[in-house]
JSON list of C-alpha atoms in Angstrom, two decimals:
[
{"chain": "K", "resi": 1, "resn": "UNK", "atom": "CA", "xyz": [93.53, 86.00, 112.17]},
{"chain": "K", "resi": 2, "resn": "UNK", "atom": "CA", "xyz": [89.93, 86.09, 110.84]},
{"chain": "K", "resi": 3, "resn": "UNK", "atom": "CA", "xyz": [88.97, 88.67, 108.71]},
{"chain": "K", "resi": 4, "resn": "UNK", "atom": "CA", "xyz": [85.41, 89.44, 107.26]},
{"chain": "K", "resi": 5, "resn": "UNK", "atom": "CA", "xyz": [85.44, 93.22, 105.85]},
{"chain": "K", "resi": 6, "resn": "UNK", "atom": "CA", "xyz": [87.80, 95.78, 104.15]},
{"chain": "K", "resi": 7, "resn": "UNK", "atom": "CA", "xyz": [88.19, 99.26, 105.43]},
{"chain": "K", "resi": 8, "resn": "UNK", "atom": "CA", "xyz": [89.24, 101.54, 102.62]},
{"chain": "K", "resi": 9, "resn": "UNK", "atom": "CA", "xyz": [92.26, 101.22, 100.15]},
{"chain": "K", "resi": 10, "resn": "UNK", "atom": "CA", "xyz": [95.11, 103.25, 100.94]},
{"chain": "K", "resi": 11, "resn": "UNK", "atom": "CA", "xyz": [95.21, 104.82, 97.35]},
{"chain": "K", "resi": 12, "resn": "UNK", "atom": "CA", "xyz": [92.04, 106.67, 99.19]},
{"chain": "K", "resi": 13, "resn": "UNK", "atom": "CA", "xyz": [93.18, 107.07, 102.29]},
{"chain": "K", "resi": 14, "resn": "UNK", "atom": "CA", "xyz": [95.52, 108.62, 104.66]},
{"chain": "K", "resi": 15, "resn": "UNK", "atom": "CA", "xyz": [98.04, 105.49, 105.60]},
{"chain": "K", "resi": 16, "resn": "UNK", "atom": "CA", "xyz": [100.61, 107.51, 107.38]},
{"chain": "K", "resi": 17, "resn": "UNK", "atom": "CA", "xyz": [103.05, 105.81, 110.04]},
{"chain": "K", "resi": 18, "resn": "UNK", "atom": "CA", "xyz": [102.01, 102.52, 109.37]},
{"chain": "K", "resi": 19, "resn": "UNK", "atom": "CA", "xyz": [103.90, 99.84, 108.15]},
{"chain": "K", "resi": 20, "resn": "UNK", "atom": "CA", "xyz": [102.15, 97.99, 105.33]},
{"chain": "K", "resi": 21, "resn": "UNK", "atom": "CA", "xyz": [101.94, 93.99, 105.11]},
{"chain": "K", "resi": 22, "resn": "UNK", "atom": "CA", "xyz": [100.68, 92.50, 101.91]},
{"chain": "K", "resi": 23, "resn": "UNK", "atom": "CA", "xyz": [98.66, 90.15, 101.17]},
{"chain": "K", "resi": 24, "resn": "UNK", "atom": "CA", "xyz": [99.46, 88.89, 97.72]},
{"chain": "K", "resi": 25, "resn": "UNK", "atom": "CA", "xyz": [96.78, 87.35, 95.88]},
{"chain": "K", "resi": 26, "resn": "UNK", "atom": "CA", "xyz": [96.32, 86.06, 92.28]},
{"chain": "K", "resi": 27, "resn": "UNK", "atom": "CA", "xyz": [93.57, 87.93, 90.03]},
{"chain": "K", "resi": 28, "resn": "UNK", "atom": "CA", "xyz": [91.49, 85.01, 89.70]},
{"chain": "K", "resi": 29, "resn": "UNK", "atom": "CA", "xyz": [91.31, 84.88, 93.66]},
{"chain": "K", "resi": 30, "resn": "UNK", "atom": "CA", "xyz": [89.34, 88.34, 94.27]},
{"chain": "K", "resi": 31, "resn": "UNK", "atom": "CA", "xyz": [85.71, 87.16, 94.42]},
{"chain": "K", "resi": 32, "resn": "UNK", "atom": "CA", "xyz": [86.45, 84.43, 96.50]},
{"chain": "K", "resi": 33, "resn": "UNK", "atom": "CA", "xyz": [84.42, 84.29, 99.92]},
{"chain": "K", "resi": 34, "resn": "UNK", "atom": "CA", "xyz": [87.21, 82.17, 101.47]},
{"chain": "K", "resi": 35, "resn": "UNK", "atom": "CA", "xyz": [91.15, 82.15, 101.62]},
{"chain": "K", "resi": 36, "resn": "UNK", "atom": "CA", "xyz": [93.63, 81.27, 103.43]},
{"chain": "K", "resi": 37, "resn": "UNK", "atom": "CA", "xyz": [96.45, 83.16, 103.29]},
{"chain": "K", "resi": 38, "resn": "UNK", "atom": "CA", "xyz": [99.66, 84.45, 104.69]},
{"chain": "K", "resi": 39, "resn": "UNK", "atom": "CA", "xyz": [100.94, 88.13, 104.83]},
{"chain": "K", "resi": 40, "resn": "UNK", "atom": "CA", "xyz": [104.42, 89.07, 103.58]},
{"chain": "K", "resi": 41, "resn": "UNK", "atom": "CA", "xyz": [105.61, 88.86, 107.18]},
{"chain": "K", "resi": 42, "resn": "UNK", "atom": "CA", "xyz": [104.48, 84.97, 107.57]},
{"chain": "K", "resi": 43, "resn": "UNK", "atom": "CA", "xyz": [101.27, 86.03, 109.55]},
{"chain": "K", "resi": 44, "resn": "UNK", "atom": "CA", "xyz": [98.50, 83.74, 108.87]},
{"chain": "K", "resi": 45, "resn": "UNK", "atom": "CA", "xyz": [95.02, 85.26, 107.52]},
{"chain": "K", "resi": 46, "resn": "UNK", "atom": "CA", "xyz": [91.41, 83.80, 106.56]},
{"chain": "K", "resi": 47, "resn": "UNK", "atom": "CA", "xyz": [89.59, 86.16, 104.42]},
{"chain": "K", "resi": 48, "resn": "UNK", "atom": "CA", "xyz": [85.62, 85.08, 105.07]},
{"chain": "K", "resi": 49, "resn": "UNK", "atom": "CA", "xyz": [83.35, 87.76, 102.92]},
{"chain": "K", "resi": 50, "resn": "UNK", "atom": "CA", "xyz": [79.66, 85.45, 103.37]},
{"chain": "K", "resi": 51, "resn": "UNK", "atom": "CA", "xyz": [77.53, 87.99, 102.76]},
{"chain": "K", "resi": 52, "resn": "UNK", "atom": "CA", "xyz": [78.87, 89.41, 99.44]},
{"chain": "K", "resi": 53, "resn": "UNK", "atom": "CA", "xyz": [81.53, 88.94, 96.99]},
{"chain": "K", "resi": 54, "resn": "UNK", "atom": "CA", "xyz": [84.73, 90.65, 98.47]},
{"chain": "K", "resi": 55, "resn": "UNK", "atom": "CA", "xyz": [85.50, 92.54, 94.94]},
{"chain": "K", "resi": 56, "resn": "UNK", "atom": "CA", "xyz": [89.33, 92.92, 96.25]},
{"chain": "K", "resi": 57, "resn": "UNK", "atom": "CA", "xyz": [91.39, 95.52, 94.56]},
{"chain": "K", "resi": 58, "resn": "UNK", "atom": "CA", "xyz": [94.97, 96.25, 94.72]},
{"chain": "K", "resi": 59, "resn": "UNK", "atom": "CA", "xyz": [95.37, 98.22, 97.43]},
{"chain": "K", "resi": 60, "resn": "UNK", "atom": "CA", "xyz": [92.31, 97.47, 99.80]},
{"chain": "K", "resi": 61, "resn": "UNK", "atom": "CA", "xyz": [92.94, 97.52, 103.16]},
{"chain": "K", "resi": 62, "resn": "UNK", "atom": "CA", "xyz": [92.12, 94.12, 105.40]},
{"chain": "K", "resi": 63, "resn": "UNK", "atom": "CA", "xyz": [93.25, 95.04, 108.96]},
{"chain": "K", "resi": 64, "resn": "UNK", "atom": "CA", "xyz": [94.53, 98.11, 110.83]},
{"chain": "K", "resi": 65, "resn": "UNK", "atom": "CA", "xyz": [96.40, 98.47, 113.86]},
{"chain": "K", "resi": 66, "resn": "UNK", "atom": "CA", "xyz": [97.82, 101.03, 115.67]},
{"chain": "K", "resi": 67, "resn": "UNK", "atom": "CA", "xyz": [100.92, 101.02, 113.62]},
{"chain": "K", "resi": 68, "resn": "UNK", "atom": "CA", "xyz": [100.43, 98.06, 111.00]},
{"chain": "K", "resi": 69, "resn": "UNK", "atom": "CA", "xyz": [98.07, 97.61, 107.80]},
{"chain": "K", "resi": 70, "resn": "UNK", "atom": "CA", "xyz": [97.05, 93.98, 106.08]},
{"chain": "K", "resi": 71, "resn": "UNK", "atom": "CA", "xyz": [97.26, 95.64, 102.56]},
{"chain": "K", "resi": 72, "resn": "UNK", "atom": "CA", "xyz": [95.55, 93.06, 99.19]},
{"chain": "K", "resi": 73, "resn": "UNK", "atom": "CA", "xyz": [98.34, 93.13, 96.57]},
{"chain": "K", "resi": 74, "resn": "UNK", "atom": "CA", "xyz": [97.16, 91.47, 93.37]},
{"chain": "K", "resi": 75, "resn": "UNK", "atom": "CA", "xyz": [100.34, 89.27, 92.12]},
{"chain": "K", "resi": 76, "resn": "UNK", "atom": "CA", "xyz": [101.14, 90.03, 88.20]},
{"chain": "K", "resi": 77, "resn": "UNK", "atom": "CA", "xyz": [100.89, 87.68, 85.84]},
{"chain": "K", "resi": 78, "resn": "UNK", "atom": "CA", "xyz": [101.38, 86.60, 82.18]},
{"chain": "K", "resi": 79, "resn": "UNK", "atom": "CA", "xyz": [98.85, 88.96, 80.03]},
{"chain": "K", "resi": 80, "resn": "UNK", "atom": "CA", "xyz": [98.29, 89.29, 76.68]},
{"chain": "K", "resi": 81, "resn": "UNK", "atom": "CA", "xyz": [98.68, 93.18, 75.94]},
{"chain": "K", "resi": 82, "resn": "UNK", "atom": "CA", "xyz": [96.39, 94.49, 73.25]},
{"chain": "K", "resi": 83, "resn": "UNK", "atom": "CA", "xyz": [95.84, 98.37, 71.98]},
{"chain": "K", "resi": 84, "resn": "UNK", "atom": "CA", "xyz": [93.49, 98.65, 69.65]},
{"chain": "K", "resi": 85, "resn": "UNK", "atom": "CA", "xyz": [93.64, 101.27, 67.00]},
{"chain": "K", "resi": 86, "resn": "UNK", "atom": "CA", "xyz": [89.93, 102.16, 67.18]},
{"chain": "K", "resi": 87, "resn": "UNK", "atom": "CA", "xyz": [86.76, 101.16, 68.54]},
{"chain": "K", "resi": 88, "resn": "UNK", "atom": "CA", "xyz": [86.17, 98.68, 65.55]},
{"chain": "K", "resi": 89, "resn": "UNK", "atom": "CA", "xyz": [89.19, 96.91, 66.32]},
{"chain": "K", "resi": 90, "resn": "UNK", "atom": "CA", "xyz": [88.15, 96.87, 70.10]},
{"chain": "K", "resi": 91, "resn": "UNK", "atom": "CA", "xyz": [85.00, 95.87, 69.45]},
{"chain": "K", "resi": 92, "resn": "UNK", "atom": "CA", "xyz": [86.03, 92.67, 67.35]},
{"chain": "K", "resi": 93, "resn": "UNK", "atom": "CA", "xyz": [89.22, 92.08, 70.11]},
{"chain": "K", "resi": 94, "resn": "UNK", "atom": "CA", "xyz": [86.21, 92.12, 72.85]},
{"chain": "K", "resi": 95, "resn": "UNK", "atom": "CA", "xyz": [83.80, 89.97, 70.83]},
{"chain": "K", "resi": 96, "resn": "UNK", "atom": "CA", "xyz": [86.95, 87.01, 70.47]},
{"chain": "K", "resi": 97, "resn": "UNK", "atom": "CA", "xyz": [87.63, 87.30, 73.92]},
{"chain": "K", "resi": 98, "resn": "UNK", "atom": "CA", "xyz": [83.89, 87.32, 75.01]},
{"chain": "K", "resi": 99, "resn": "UNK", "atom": "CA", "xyz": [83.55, 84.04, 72.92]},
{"chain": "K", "resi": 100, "resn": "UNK", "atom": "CA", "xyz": [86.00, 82.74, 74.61]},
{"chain": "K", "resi": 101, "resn": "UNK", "atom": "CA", "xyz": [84.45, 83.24, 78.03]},
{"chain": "K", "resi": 102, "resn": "UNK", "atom": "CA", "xyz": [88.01, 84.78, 79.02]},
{"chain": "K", "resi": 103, "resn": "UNK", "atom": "CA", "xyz": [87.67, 87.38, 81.50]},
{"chain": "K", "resi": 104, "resn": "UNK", "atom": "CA", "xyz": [89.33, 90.86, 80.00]},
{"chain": "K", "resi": 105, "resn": "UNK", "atom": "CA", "xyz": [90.20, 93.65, 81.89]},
{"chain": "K", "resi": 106, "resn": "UNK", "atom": "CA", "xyz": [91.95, 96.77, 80.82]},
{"chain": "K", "resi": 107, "resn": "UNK", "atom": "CA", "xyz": [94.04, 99.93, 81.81]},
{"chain": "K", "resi": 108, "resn": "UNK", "atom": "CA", "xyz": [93.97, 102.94, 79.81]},
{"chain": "K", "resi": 109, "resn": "UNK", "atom": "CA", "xyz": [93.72, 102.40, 76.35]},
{"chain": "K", "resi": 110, "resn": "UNK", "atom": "CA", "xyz": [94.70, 98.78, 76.45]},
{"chain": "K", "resi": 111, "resn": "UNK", "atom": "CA", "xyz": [92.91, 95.62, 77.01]},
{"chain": "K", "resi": 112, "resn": "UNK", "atom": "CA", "xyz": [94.41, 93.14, 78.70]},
{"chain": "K", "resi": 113, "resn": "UNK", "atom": "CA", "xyz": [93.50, 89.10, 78.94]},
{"chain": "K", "resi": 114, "resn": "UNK", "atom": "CA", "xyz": [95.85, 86.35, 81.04]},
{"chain": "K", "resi": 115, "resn": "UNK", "atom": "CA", "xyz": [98.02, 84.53, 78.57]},
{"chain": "K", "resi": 116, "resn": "UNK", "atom": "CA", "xyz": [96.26, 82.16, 76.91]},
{"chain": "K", "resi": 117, "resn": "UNK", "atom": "CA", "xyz": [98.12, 80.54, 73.94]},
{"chain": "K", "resi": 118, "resn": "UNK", "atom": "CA", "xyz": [94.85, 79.28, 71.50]},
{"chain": "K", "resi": 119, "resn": "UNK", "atom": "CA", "xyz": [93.95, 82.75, 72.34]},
{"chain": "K", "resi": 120, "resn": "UNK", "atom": "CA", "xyz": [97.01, 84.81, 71.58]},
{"chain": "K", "resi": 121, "resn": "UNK", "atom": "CA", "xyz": [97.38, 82.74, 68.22]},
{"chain": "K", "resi": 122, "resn": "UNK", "atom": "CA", "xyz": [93.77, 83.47, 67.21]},
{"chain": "K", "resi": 123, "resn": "UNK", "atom": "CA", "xyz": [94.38, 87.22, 68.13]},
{"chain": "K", "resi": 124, "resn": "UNK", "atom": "CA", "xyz": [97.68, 87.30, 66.37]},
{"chain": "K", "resi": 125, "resn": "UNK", "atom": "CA", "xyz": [96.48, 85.64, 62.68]},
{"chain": "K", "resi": 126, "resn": "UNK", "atom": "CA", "xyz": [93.71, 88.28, 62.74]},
{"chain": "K", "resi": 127, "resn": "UNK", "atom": "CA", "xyz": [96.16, 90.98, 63.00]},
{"chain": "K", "resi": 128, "resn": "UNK", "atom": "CA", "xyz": [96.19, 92.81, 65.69]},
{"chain": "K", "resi": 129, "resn": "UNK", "atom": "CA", "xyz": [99.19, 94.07, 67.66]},
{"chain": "K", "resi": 130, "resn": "UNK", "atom": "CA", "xyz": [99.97, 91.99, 70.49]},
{"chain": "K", "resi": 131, "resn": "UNK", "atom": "CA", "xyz": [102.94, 92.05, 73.94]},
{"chain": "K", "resi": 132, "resn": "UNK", "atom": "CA", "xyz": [102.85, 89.66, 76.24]},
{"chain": "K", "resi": 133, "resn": "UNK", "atom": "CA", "xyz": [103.73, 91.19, 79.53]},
{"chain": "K", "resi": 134, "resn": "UNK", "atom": "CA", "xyz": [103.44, 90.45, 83.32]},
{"chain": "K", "resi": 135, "resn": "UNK", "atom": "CA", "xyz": [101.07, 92.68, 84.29]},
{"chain": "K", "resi": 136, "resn": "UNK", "atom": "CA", "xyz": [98.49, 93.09, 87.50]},
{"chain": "K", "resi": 137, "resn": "UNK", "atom": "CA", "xyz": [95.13, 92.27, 86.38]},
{"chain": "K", "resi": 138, "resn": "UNK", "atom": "CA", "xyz": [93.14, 94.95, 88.04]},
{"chain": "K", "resi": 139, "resn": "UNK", "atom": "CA", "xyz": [90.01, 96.65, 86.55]},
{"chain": "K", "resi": 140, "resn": "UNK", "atom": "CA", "xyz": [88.10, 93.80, 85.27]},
{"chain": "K", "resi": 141, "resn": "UNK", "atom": "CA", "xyz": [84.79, 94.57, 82.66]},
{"chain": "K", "resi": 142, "resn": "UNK", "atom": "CA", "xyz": [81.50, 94.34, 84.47]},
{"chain": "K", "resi": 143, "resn": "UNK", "atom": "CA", "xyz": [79.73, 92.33, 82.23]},
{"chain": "K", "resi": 144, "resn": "UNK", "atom": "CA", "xyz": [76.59, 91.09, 84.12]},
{"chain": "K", "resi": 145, "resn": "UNK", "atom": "CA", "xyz": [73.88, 93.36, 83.95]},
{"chain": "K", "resi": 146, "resn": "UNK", "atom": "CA", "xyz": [72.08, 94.09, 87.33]},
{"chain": "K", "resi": 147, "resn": "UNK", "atom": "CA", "xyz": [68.97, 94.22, 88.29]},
{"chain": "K", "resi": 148, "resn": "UNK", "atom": "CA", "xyz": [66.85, 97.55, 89.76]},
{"chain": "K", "resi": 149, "resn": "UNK", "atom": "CA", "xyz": [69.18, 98.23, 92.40]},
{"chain": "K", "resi": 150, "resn": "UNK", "atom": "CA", "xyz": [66.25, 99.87, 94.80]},
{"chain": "K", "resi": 151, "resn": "UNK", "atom": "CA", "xyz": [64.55, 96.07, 94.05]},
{"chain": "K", "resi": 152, "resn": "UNK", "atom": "CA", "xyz": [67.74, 94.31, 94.26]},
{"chain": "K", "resi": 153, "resn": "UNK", "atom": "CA", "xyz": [68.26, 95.54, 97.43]},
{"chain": "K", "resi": 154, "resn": "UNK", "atom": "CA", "xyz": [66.07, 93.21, 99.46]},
{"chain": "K", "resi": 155, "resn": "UNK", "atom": "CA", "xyz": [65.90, 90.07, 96.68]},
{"chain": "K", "resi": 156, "resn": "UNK", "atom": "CA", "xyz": [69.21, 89.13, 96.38]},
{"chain": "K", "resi": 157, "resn": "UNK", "atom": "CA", "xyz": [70.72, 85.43, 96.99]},
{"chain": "K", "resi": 158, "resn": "UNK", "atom": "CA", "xyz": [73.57, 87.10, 98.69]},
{"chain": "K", "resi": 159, "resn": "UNK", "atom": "CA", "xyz": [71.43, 88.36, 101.42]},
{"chain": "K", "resi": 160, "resn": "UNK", "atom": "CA", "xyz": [69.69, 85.24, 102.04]},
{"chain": "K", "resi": 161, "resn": "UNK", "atom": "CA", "xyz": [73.50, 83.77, 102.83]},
{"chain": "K", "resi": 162, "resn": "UNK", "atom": "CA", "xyz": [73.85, 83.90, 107.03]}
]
């Protein structure tokens, strides 16, 4: 089955009577234009987003039937778990990680990066409070900064894509 847009995330929406079949995905897999996959029920899906990066989030909804959803679920993985005690200590967490070119992401008050061992040692002799958990990597930090968006609109390299 070929699919090439999401329709809504059923954290927003009414999903009522429908049976839900993921499609489990790994956070480093949710800008990809292309994947093959397979739902929880064995059925086979190709994700093709050409004109954009998909963006997937946990919960975004790939296909609807009458009774059925395809339903992105965003596997969890080894993270490194940090809360930072203020926004010095978050600032010099984010500047490590940043130097790293590691993506970070974060939910609540903490930050979270996948487990990287140099990294977790680093992080750990400079003192901050560390877990290591399995944890879904959701709400990644924007870091690129756009453009005009009324400009951006009609210039971008994602448009020019067919």
């Amino acid at each position: 089955m070929l699919i090439t847009e999401k329709s809504g995330n059923i954290y927003s929406q009414s999903i009522a009577g429908c049976d839900i079949d993921a499609v489990n995905i790994e956070w480093h897999e949710t800008n990809r234009r292309i994947l093959h996959k397979f739902t929880n029920s064995g059925i086979q899906v190709t994700l093709k987003f050409l004109r954009e990066s998909p963006d997937l989030k946990d919960g975004d909804i790939l296909w609807r039937g009458e009774n059925k959803i395809f339903v992105v679920e965003i596997i969890p993985c080894e993270c490194i778990v940090i809360n930072p005690r203020n926004l010095l200590e978050a600032s010099g967490i984010s500047y490590e990680i940043g130097n790293r070119h590691q993506p970070l992401f974060y939910e609540g008050n903490e930050l979270l990066v996948p487990y990287d061992v140099p990294l977790y040692n680093l992080l750990q002799a400079s003192g901050y409070e560390l877990k290591v958990e399995k944890r879904k990597l959701r709400n990644a930090f924007k870091t690129t900064v756009l453009p005009d968006l009324s400009l951006s609109a009609a210039f971008t390299l994602n448009s020019k894509i067919p």
